[in-house]
Coordinates of C-alpha atoms in Angstrom, one line a residue:
Chain A
X1 CA -26.7 -11.6 27.8
X2 CA -29.1 -10.4 25.4
X3 CA -28.0 -7.8 22.5
X4 CA -30.2 -5.4 22.0
X5 CA -29.1 -4.3 18.1
X6 CA -29.9 -2.0 16.3
X7 CA -32.6 0.3 17.3
X8 CA -35.6 -0.9 14.7
X9 CA -35.0 2.7 12.4
X10 CA -31.7 2.6 12.5
X11 CA -31.0 -0.6 10.2
X12 CA -32.0 0.4 7.7
X13 CA -30.0 3.1 7.1
X14 CA -26.9 0.9 7.3
X15 CA -28.0 -1.7 5.0
X16 CA -29.0 1.0 2.5
X17 CA -25.5 2.8 2.8
X18 CA -23.6 -0.5 2.9
X19 CA -26.1 -1.4 -0.4
X20 CA -24.9 1.3 -1.8
X21 CA -21.5 1.3 -1.4
X22 CA -21.6 -3.1 -3.0
X23 CA -23.7 -1.4 -5.5
X24 CA -21.3 1.1 -6.5
X25 CA -18.9 -0.9 -6.0
X26 CA -19.8 -4.4 -7.5
X27 CA -21.3 -1.5 -10.6
X28 CA -19.0 -0.7 -11.6
X29 CA -16.7 -3.9 -11.8
X30 CA -20.3 -5.9 -13.5
X31 CA -20.1 -2.9 -15.8
X32 CA -15.8 -3.8 -16.4
X33 CA -16.6 -6.5 -17.8
X34 CA -19.4 -6.2 -20.1
X35 CA -17.8 -3.9 -21.6
X36 CA -15.0 -5.6 -22.6
X37 CA -17.6 -8.4 -24.3
X38 CA -18.4 -5.7 -26.9
X39 CA -17.1 -4.4 -29.4
X40 CA -15.2 -0.9 -30.0
X41 CA -18.0 0.1 -31.7
X42 CA -20.4 -1.4 -29.6
X43 CA -19.1 0.6 -26.5
X44 CA -19.3 4.3 -28.2
X45 CA -22.2 3.8 -29.4
X46 CA -24.7 1.3 -26.7
X47 CA -25.7 3.1 -23.0
X48 CA -23.5 1.3 -20.5
X49 CA -26.3 -0.8 -19.2
X50 CA -26.9 -2.6 -22.4
X51 CA -25.4 -6.4 -22.1
X52 CA -22.9 -7.1 -24.6
X53 CA -24.6 -8.5 -27.7
X54 CA -22.1 -10.8 -29.2
X55 CA -19.9 -11.3 -26.7
X56 CA -16.1 -10.7 -28.1
X57 CA -14.0 -13.2 -26.0
X58 CA -11.9 -12.4 -28.9
X59 CA -11.4 -9.4 -27.4
X60 CA -9.4 -11.7 -24.0
X61 CA -7.1 -13.4 -26.8
X62 CA -5.8 -10.1 -28.1
X63 CA -5.1 -8.0 -24.8
X64 CA -3.4 -11.6 -23.2
X65 CA -1.1 -11.4 -26.8
X66 CA -0.8 -9.1 -29.1
X67 CA -0.9 -6.3 -26.4
X68 CA 1.8 -8.4 -23.8
X69 CA -0.4 -9.2 -20.9
X70 CA 0.8 -12.4 -20.7
X71 CA 4.6 -10.8 -20.3
X72 CA 3.9 -9.0 -17.6
X73 CA 2.0 -11.3 -15.9
X74 CA 5.2 -13.8 -16.0
X75 CA 7.4 -10.9 -15.4
X76 CA 5.5 -10.2 -11.6
X77 CA 5.3 -14.5 -10.7
X78 CA 9.1 -14.2 -12.0
X79 CA 9.7 -10.6 -9.6
X80 CA 7.4 -11.4 -6.7
X81 CA 8.1 -14.8 -6.1
X82 CA 11.9 -14.5 -6.1
X83 CA 12.0 -11.8 -4.3
X84 CA 9.1 -13.1 -1.7
X85 CA 11.2 -16.4 -0.8
X86 CA 14.8 -14.8 -1.2
X87 CA 13.1 -12.2 1.5
X88 CA 11.9 -14.9 3.8
X89 CA 14.9 -16.5 3.6
X90 CA 17.1 -13.8 4.4
X91 CA 15.2 -12.7 7.0
X92 CA 13.9 -15.7 9.0
X93 CA 17.8 -16.0 9.6
X94 CA 18.4 -12.9 10.6
X95 CA 15.3 -12.8 12.8
X96 CA 16.5 -16.3 14.5
X97 CA 20.2 -14.7 15.6
X98 CA 18.4 -11.1 16.3
X99 CA 16.2 -12.8 18.7
X100 CA 17.5 -16.0 19.5
X101 CA 20.2 -15.8 20.1
X102 CA 23.4 -14.1 22.5
X103 CA 25.3 -11.8 21.5
X104 CA 26.9 -8.5 21.5
X105 CA 25.7 -6.2 18.7
X106 CA 22.2 -8.2 19.1
X107 CA 20.0 -4.4 20.2
X108 CA 22.6 -1.7 17.9
X109 CA 22.1 -4.4 15.1
X110 CA 18.7 -5.1 15.7
X111 CA 18.2 -1.0 15.7
X112 CA 19.6 -0.1 12.2
X113 CA 17.7 -2.9 10.1
X114 CA 14.9 -2.1 12.0
X115 CA 15.0 2.1 10.6
X116 CA 14.4 0.7 7.4
X117 CA 10.8 1.1 8.7
X118 CA 11.5 4.9 9.1
X119 CA 12.8 5.6 5.9
X120 CA 10.3 6.1 2.7
X121 CA 10.8 5.4 -0.7
X122 CA 11.4 9.1 -2.7
X123 CA 14.3 9.1 0.0
X124 CA 16.7 6.3 -1.1
X125 CA 14.7 6.3 -4.9
X126 CA 17.9 9.2 -6.0
X127 CA 21.5 8.3 -5.4
X128 CA 19.4 4.2 -5.9
X129 CA 19.4 5.4 -10.2
X130 CA 22.8 6.1 -10.2
X131 CA 23.9 3.3 -8.4
X132 CA 21.6 1.1 -10.1
X133 CA 23.2 2.9 -13.4
X134 CA 26.1 1.7 -12.2
X135 CA 25.8 -1.7 -11.7
X136 CA 24.6 -1.5 -14.9
X137 CA 20.8 -2.7 -14.0
X138 CA 18.2 -0.2 -14.9
X139 CA 15.6 -1.5 -16.3
X140 CA 16.2 -5.1 -15.1
X141 CA 13.9 -7.0 -13.9
X142 CA 16.6 -8.5 -11.8
X143 CA 17.6 -5.2 -10.4
X144 CA 14.6 -4.4 -9.6
X145 CA 13.9 -7.6 -7.3
X146 CA 17.3 -7.2 -5.2
X147 CA 15.7 -3.8 -4.1
X148 CA 12.3 -5.4 -3.0
X149 CA 15.2 -7.5 -1.3
X150 CA 16.7 -4.9 0.6
X151 CA 13.2 -2.6 1.3
X152 CA 11.4 -5.4 2.8
X153 CA 14.0 -6.7 5.3
X154 CA 13.4 -4.5 7.5
X155 CA 9.2 -5.5 7.5
X156 CA 9.7 -8.7 7.6
X157 CA 13.0 -9.1 10.5
X158 CA 10.8 -6.8 12.4
X159 CA 7.0 -9.3 12.5
X160 CA 10.1 -12.4 12.5
X161 CA 12.0 -11.1 15.7
X162 CA 8.6 -10.9 17.6
X163 CA 7.3 -14.5 16.0
X164 CA 10.8 -16.2 17.3
X165 CA 10.8 -14.6 20.2
X166 CA 7.5 -16.2 21.4
X167 CA 8.8 -19.8 20.0
X168 CA 9.6 -22.2 23.6
X169 CA 13.6 -22.7 24.6
X170 CA 13.1 -26.7 25.9
X171 CA 12.6 -28.0 22.1
X172 CA 15.8 -26.6 21.2
X173 CA 17.9 -27.3 24.1
X174 CA 16.0 -30.7 23.9
X175 CA 17.2 -31.0 20.3
X176 CA 20.8 -29.7 21.3
X177 CA 21.2 -31.9 24.0
X178 CA 20.0 -35.1 20.9
X179 CA 22.9 -34.3 19.7
X180 CA 22.0 -31.8 16.8
X181 CA 24.2 -28.8 15.6
X182 CA 23.3 -24.8 15.7
X183 CA 22.2 -25.1 12.6
X184 CA 20.2 -27.9 12.8
X185 CA 18.6 -27.0 15.8
X186 CA 17.3 -23.9 13.8
X187 CA 16.1 -25.4 10.8
X188 CA 14.6 -29.1 11.7
X189 CA 13.2 -27.1 15.3
X190 CA 12.6 -23.7 15.4
X191 CA 11.3 -23.4 11.2
X192 CA 9.2 -26.0 11.4
X193 CA 7.7 -24.1 14.0
X194 CA 8.3 -20.6 13.0
X195 CA 5.4 -21.4 9.5
X196 CA 2.6 -20.0 10.2
X197 CA 4.0 -16.6 10.6
X198 CA 7.0 -16.5 7.7
X199 CA 3.9 -17.8 5.2
X200 CA 0.8 -15.1 7.1
X201 CA 4.1 -12.8 5.9
X202 CA 5.3 -13.7 3.4
X203 CA 1.7 -13.4 2.2
X204 CA 1.7 -9.7 2.6
X205 CA 4.7 -9.5 1.1
X206 CA 3.7 -10.9 -1.8
X207 CA 0.5 -8.3 -2.2
X208 CA 2.8 -5.7 -1.6
X209 CA 4.8 -6.7 -4.2
X210 CA 3.1 -8.2 -7.2
X211 CA 0.8 -4.4 -6.4
X212 CA 4.4 -2.8 -6.4
X213 CA 4.1 0.2 -8.0
X214 CA 7.1 3.2 -7.6
X215 CA 10.0 1.4 -7.7
X216 CA 8.9 -0.2 -10.7
X217 CA 7.5 3.2 -12.3
X218 CA 11.3 4.3 -11.6
X219 CA 13.7 1.9 -12.8
X220 CA 11.6 0.0 -15.7
X221 CA 11.5 1.6 -19.0
X222 CA 11.0 -1.0 -21.8
X223 CA 7.7 -3.4 -22.8
X224 CA 8.9 -6.6 -22.1
X225 CA 10.0 -6.0 -18.8
X226 CA 7.2 -4.3 -17.5
X227 CA 5.9 -5.6 -14.1
X228 CA 1.8 -6.2 -14.2
X229 CA 1.1 -2.8 -12.8
X230 CA 3.3 -0.4 -15.3
X231 CA 2.7 -2.6 -17.3
X232 CA -1.9 -1.8 -16.8
X233 CA 0.1 1.4 -16.8
X234 CA 1.8 1.9 -20.6
X235 CA -1.9 0.2 -21.7
X236 CA -4.1 3.0 -21.0
X237 CA -2.2 5.9 -21.9
X238 CA -1.4 4.3 -25.3
X239 CA -5.7 2.9 -25.6
X240 CA -5.8 6.7 -25.5
X241 CA -4.5 7.2 -28.2
X242 CA -4.9 4.1 -30.2
X243 CA -8.6 4.0 -29.2
X244 CA -8.7 0.5 -28.5
X245 CA -10.6 0.9 -25.7
X246 CA -12.8 -3.3 -25.2
X247 CA -9.8 -5.1 -25.4
X248 CA -8.0 -1.8 -22.4
X249 CA -11.1 -3.5 -20.6
X250 CA -10.6 -6.7 -21.0
X251 CA -7.0 -6.3 -19.8
X252 CA -8.4 -4.2 -16.4
X253 CA -10.2 -7.3 -15.5
X254 CA -7.1 -10.5 -16.4
X255 CA -5.7 -7.8 -13.9
X256 CA -7.4 -8.1 -11.2
X257 CA -9.6 -11.2 -11.4
X258 CA -6.8 -13.1 -10.4
X259 CA -5.2 -10.9 -7.5
X260 CA -9.4 -10.7 -7.0
X261 CA -10.1 -14.7 -6.6
X262 CA -6.7 -14.9 -4.8
X263 CA -7.7 -12.3 -2.2
X264 CA -11.0 -14.3 -1.5
X265 CA -9.4 -17.8 -0.8
X266 CA -7.4 -16.2 1.5
X267 CA -9.2 -13.1 2.7
X268 CA -9.6 -14.7 6.3
X269 CA -5.8 -15.5 6.4
X270 CA -4.9 -11.7 6.0
X271 CA -7.0 -10.5 7.4
X272 CA -6.0 -12.2 10.4
X273 CA -2.1 -10.9 9.6
X274 CA -3.3 -7.4 9.0
X275 CA -4.9 -7.5 12.2
X276 CA -2.4 -9.1 14.3
X277 CA 0.1 -6.0 12.4
X278 CA -2.7 -3.3 14.0
X279 CA -2.6 -5.0 17.9
X280 CA 0.7 -4.7 18.2
X281 CA 1.5 -1.9 16.7
Chain B
X1 CA 26.3 -24.1 25.8
X2 CA 23.9 -23.5 23.4
X3 CA 24.5 -20.5 22.5
X4 CA 27.7 -20.6 22.2
X5 CA 27.1 -23.1 19.1
X6 CA 24.8 -20.6 17.4
X7 CA 27.2 -18.0 17.7
X8 CA 28.3 -19.4 14.5
X9 CA 25.8 -18.8 12.7
X10 CA 25.5 -15.3 14.0
X11 CA 28.0 -14.1 10.5
X12 CA 26.1 -16.5 7.9
X13 CA 23.1 -15.3 9.9
X14 CA 23.0 -11.9 9.5
X15 CA 25.3 -10.8 6.5
X16 CA 23.3 -11.9 3.8
X17 CA 20.6 -9.6 4.9
X18 CA 23.3 -6.7 6.6
X19 CA 24.4 -6.4 3.0
X20 CA 21.5 -5.9 0.6
X21 CA 19.6 -4.0 3.0
X22 CA 22.6 -2.0 3.8
X23 CA 24.0 -1.1 -0.4
X24 CA 20.4 -0.6 -1.4
X25 CA 19.3 1.1 0.8
X26 CA 20.3 2.4 4.4
X27 CA 23.4 3.5 2.3
X28 CA 21.8 5.1 -0.1
X29 CA 18.9 7.2 2.6
X30 CA 22.2 8.4 3.7
X31 CA 23.5 9.5 0.8
X32 CA 20.1 11.9 -0.2
X33 CA 21.5 13.5 2.9
X34 CA 24.4 14.4 2.0
X35 CA 23.7 15.1 -1.6
X36 CA 21.0 17.3 -0.3
X37 CA 23.9 20.1 -0.4
X38 CA 25.4 19.7 -3.9
X39 CA 24.2 20.5 -7.6
X40 CA 24.9 17.6 -8.8
X41 CA 22.9 16.9 -11.8
X42 CA 23.3 13.2 -11.8
X43 CA 24.7 12.9 -15.1
X44 CA 27.9 14.9 -15.1
X45 CA 30.4 13.7 -12.1
X46 CA 30.5 17.0 -11.1
X47 CA 29.4 16.8 -7.4
X48 CA 30.0 20.9 -6.0
X49 CA 29.5 21.3 -2.3
X50 CA 26.7 24.2 -2.4
X51 CA 25.5 24.4 1.1
X52 CA 22.0 25.6 2.0
X53 CA 21.2 27.0 -1.4
X54 CA 18.7 24.3 -2.2
X55 CA 17.0 24.6 0.2
X56 CA 17.0 28.7 -0.2
X57 CA 15.4 27.7 -4.1
X58 CA 13.1 25.9 -2.4
X59 CA 11.2 27.9 -0.7
X60 CA 10.9 30.6 -2.8
X61 CA 9.6 27.6 -5.3
X62 CA 6.3 28.2 -6.7
X63 CA 6.2 25.4 -8.2
X64 CA 7.4 23.5 -4.6
X65 CA 4.7 25.1 -2.9
X66 CA 2.0 24.5 -5.4
X67 CA 2.9 21.1 -4.8
X68 CA 2.8 21.3 -1.0
X69 CA -0.4 22.4 -1.1
X70 CA -2.1 20.0 -3.8
X71 CA -0.4 17.2 -0.8
X72 CA -2.1 18.2 2.0
X73 CA -5.2 18.9 0.5
X74 CA -5.6 15.5 -0.4
X75 CA -4.2 14.6 2.8
X76 CA -7.3 17.1 4.7
X77 CA -10.0 15.7 1.8
X78 CA -8.6 11.6 2.2
X79 CA -8.9 12.0 5.6
X80 CA -12.2 13.7 5.5
X81 CA -13.5 11.0 2.6
X82 CA -11.8 8.1 4.5
X83 CA -11.5 8.0 8.5
X84 CA -16.4 8.3 8.3
X85 CA -16.2 6.4 6.1
X86 CA -14.0 3.6 7.8
X87 CA -15.7 3.8 11.3
X88 CA -19.2 3.3 9.5
X89 CA -17.7 0.0 7.9
X90 CA -16.1 -0.9 10.9
X91 CA -19.4 -0.2 13.1
X92 CA -21.4 -1.5 10.9
X93 CA -19.9 -4.3 9.7
X94 CA -19.3 -5.7 13.6
X95 CA -22.7 -5.6 13.8
X96 CA -25.1 -9.1 13.1
X97 CA -25.7 -8.1 9.3
X98 CA -27.7 -10.9 6.8
X99 CA -24.5 -11.0 4.2
X100 CA -21.6 -9.0 6.7
X101 CA -19.9 -11.2 4.9
X102 CA -20.2 -10.5 1.3
X103 CA -20.3 -6.6 2.7
X104 CA -17.1 -7.9 4.1
X105 CA -15.2 -7.9 1.1
X106 CA -16.8 -5.6 -1.2
X107 CA -15.1 -3.2 1.0
X108 CA -12.2 -4.9 1.3
X109 CA -11.0 -6.6 -1.7
X110 CA -10.0 -3.3 -3.1
X111 CA -6.1 -3.1 -1.2
X112 CA -5.7 -6.1 -3.4
X113 CA -5.8 -4.6 -6.7
X114 CA -2.8 -2.3 -8.1
X115 CA -3.1 1.0 -7.7
X116 CA -2.8 1.0 -12.0
X117 CA -6.0 -1.2 -11.7
X118 CA -7.4 1.3 -9.1
X119 CA -6.9 4.6 -11.5
X120 CA -7.8 2.5 -14.5
X121 CA -10.6 1.6 -13.7
X122 CA -12.2 4.8 -12.6
X123 CA -10.5 6.7 -15.3
X124 CA -13.0 4.5 -16.9
X125 CA -15.9 5.4 -14.8
X126 CA -14.9 8.9 -14.3
X127 CA -14.4 9.3 -18.4
X128 CA -17.0 12.1 -19.3
X129 CA -17.8 10.7 -22.8
X130 CA -18.2 7.1 -22.3
X131 CA -17.7 7.1 -19.1
X132 CA -20.2 4.7 -16.2
X133 CA -20.9 7.5 -14.3
X134 CA -21.5 10.4 -17.2
X135 CA -23.5 7.9 -19.2
X136 CA -25.4 6.6 -16.0
X137 CA -26.2 9.7 -15.7
X138 CA -27.6 11.3 -18.6
X139 CA -29.5 8.2 -19.0
X140 CA -31.4 9.5 -15.9
X141 CA -31.7 12.8 -17.8
X142 CA -29.5 14.6 -14.7
X143 CA -27.1 15.3 -18.6
X144 CA -25.7 19.3 -16.5
X145 CA -23.9 17.3 -13.2
X146 CA -22.0 15.1 -15.6
X147 CA -18.2 16.5 -16.0
X148 CA -15.6 16.3 -16.9
X149 CA -14.4 14.5 -12.9
X150 CA -10.2 14.2 -14.7
X151 CA -9.8 16.9 -16.6
X152 CA -10.8 20.0 -14.8
X153 CA -8.7 21.8 -12.4
X154 CA -11.7 21.8 -9.5
X155 CA -12.6 17.9 -9.4
X156 CA -9.6 16.0 -10.0
X157 CA -7.6 16.3 -6.8
X158 CA -11.3 15.4 -5.4
X159 CA -11.4 11.5 -8.1
X160 CA -7.8 11.0 -7.1
X161 CA -8.9 11.3 -3.7
X162 CA -11.9 8.9 -3.8
X163 CA -10.7 6.4 -5.9
X164 CA -7.3 6.4 -3.1
X165 CA -10.1 6.1 -0.4
X166 CA -12.5 3.7 -2.3
X167 CA -8.8 1.2 -2.9
X168 CA -7.8 1.1 0.7
X169 CA -10.3 2.0 3.5
X170 CA -10.8 -2.1 3.5
X171 CA -7.6 -2.1 5.8
X172 CA -8.5 1.4 8.2
X173 CA -11.4 -0.8 8.6
X174 CA -10.1 -3.4 10.1
X175 CA -7.6 -0.9 12.3
X176 CA -10.5 -0.3 13.8
X177 CA -12.6 -2.7 14.0
X178 CA -9.4 -4.2 15.7
X179 CA -9.1 -0.5 18.0
X180 CA -13.5 -1.6 18.7
X181 CA -12.4 -5.4 19.7
X182 CA -10.2 -3.9 22.5
X183 CA -12.9 -2.8 24.1
X184 CA -14.3 -5.2 27.7
X185 CA -17.6 -6.1 26.9
X186 CA -18.5 -5.9 30.2
X187 CA -18.6 -1.5 29.6
X188 CA -20.5 -2.0 26.4
X189 CA -23.1 -4.5 28.1
X190 CA -23.1 -2.3 30.9
X191 CA -24.4 0.9 28.8
X192 CA -26.9 -1.7 26.8
X193 CA -28.5 -2.4 30.6
X194 CA -28.8 1.0 31.0
X195 CA -30.7 0.7 27.1
X196 CA -28.1 2.0 25.2
X197 CA -28.9 1.1 20.7
X198 CA -26.0 -0.3 19.2
X199 CA -25.4 2.9 17.8
X200 CA -25.8 5.0 21.2
X201 CA -23.6 2.5 22.8
X202 CA -20.8 2.8 20.2
X203 CA -21.4 6.7 20.6
X204 CA -20.6 7.2 23.6
X205 CA -18.8 4.3 24.7
X206 CA -16.5 2.9 22.1
X207 CA -15.5 5.8 20.3
X208 CA -14.9 7.7 23.2
X209 CA -12.2 4.7 24.8
X210 CA -9.9 4.4 20.8
X211 CA -9.9 8.0 20.6
X212 CA -6.9 8.0 21.5
X213 CA -6.0 5.0 18.6
X214 CA -7.7 7.3 15.8
X215 CA -5.3 9.9 16.7
X216 CA -2.5 8.0 16.1
X217 CA -4.3 6.3 12.2
X218 CA -5.3 10.4 11.9
X219 CA -1.6 10.8 11.3
X220 CA -0.8 7.9 10.2
X221 CA -2.6 9.0 7.0
X222 CA -1.1 12.0 7.0
X223 CA 2.2 10.4 7.2
X224 CA 1.3 8.1 4.0
X225 CA -0.2 10.5 2.2
X226 CA 2.4 13.0 2.5
X227 CA 4.4 10.5 0.2
X228 CA 1.5 9.8 -2.6
X229 CA 2.4 9.4 -5.5
X230 CA 1.2 6.5 -7.3
X231 CA -2.6 7.8 -7.8
X232 CA -1.4 11.1 -9.0
X233 CA 0.6 9.5 -11.9
X234 CA -2.0 7.1 -12.8
X235 CA -4.5 9.4 -12.6
X236 CA -3.9 12.9 -13.4
X237 CA -0.4 12.9 -13.8
X238 CA 0.3 16.1 -12.1
X239 CA -2.9 17.9 -14.2
X240 CA -4.7 19.5 -15.1
X241 CA -2.2 22.6 -14.7
X242 CA -0.8 21.1 -11.5
X243 CA -4.0 20.6 -9.9
X244 CA -2.5 17.2 -9.0
X245 CA 0.9 18.4 -8.9
X246 CA 2.4 16.7 -5.6
X247 CA 5.2 16.3 -4.0
X248 CA 6.5 13.2 -4.8
X249 CA 5.6 13.6 -8.4
X250 CA 7.3 16.9 -8.1
X251 CA 10.5 15.3 -6.8
X252 CA 9.9 12.9 -10.1
X253 CA 9.3 15.5 -12.5
X254 CA 12.5 17.4 -10.8
X255 CA 14.9 14.5 -10.7
X256 CA 14.0 12.3 -14.0
X257 CA 12.5 14.5 -16.5
X258 CA 14.7 17.5 -15.3
X259 CA 17.7 15.7 -14.2
X260 CA 18.8 18.2 -11.0
X261 CA 20.0 15.4 -8.5
X262 CA 20.8 17.2 -6.1
X263 CA 17.6 19.9 -5.8
X264 CA 16.0 16.6 -6.0
X265 CA 17.8 15.7 -3.5
X266 CA 16.3 18.6 -1.3
X267 CA 12.6 17.8 -1.8
X268 CA 13.0 14.7 -0.2
X269 CA 15.0 15.7 2.3
X270 CA 12.2 17.9 3.1
X271 CA 9.8 15.6 2.6
X272 CA 11.5 13.4 4.9
X273 CA 11.5 16.2 7.7
X274 CA 7.8 16.7 7.3
X275 CA 7.6 12.9 7.9
X276 CA 9.6 12.6 10.8
X277 CA 8.1 15.4 13.0
X278 CA 4.1 13.8 12.4
X279 CA 5.9 9.8 13.8
X280 CA 7.4 11.4 16.3
X281 CA 4.0 13.0 17.6
X282 CA 2.2 10.0 16.7
X283 CA 5.0 7.9 18.8
X284 CA 4.4 11.3 21.8
X285 CA 0.4 10.2 21.2
X286 CA 0.9 6.2 21.5
X287 CA 3.2 6.6 24.3
X288 CA -0.5 8.3 26.1
X289 CA -1.9 5.6 24.8
X290 CA -1.9 3.8 28.8
X291 CA -6.3 3.9 28.6
X292 CA -7.2 1.8 32.3
X293 CA -10.5 0.7 31.8

């Protein structure tokens, strides 16, 4: 099975285009880091390719504290972890029921949940605003958490029902014969088997919710409650007026680096999760 | 026997998810459909039924029509940049190149960044005075090309498109690569034995076989593009002079700046109908995906 590969003349062109793209992407990133270590006057006066004269690590400290990026991260961590854990719990239970328990209304209930896959955010935003207002949860991070759970449930159920259905029946039966209750069968037999699927979908949830923009933008008002995406947005709006440019660059680096590191570590698992969804869908 | 025991679990397992999802997602969606037929302002309790007035007004609303145009400009421009790039990347990174892993990371990593981080990065790069692009152009003497990318109507939407594509192209590359991997190796091998180069194999064997999936991906892109919101808000906020005002941002303005909820709901319904139409196209196309090898 000899693979002739590309014609010799084709390869350099491909390398060239890929490299140009990579150079631009990495270049923009390197530039951001370089500027974040300069001082404001230095940024305005020197050319962008000049490395920083005297690395201003203080920019990072000031971005973390006085620009309140620490707060944004705390909020995002809180919101993301609570939402994902709660959604996974609720969706796993529901997916198990919908895929491995026989009952009459099973088809309709599954359909009701899957309808949510077709509902875009802007279709619910107006009444949802009124609803949160009535509940006194406007501007609250907990209100946002509830929304995130509600809108993530359809996708998780969609993925997890397929996954649960693929698990073998024999182990359930065996455990039951050994005297386990139905709940114990779920908790001690099925859930451990479902862990890889739950982990994959959970990882995708973390990525989606951490970066979620629309609902956070509409429902968060106070800088103290901003999640990272909205916090960065507010900083960029304010900095244009106060000209605290280099701190803003530092803030941007802080916002980007942890996620990129996480992505580098989990790239394979994430890609596998996306591909599985692509092949199924 | 086991199933009878399991049935006790049905209510506690389903109810919490059903209540949250139903109350905070499904019910508001239905309510929007109802509100669209009223003149509610969202503040007072007065919800007067006005029939199809909101929709009649939308048809004559120049700002709304402008936002539809801009949205489609985004979708078309975006698709034109995204798909060739994603196909190229899918092809290029599937070849056994040195450093394929690095390239794949560079292409894919931006999907992990939040919209506002990507938007801010591009705003910096495109800044007319201190941005990387213009400063680099000036450094090599191409001052004339340095433009206020986000500040002029002719290039603002293109800038938003580029940022959006840059951040998302990785996912589409993964989808296309997955589709390509479904093409049986024997067919590619047969072509190679005939003397075709990899590029020819790709163009004449692989591409036609993934045509159906490509069509589906195109429509999915349209559905996604119709809802563009975050990048516009973070980069241009609809400007300059409404050149980048899209349906999503217009809806936001009407709902929360002008506080006309009935009208906003009508906009939401129209957007939803557009998406439904394209979604129907997708399901029709995917039923045709029965290519027999």
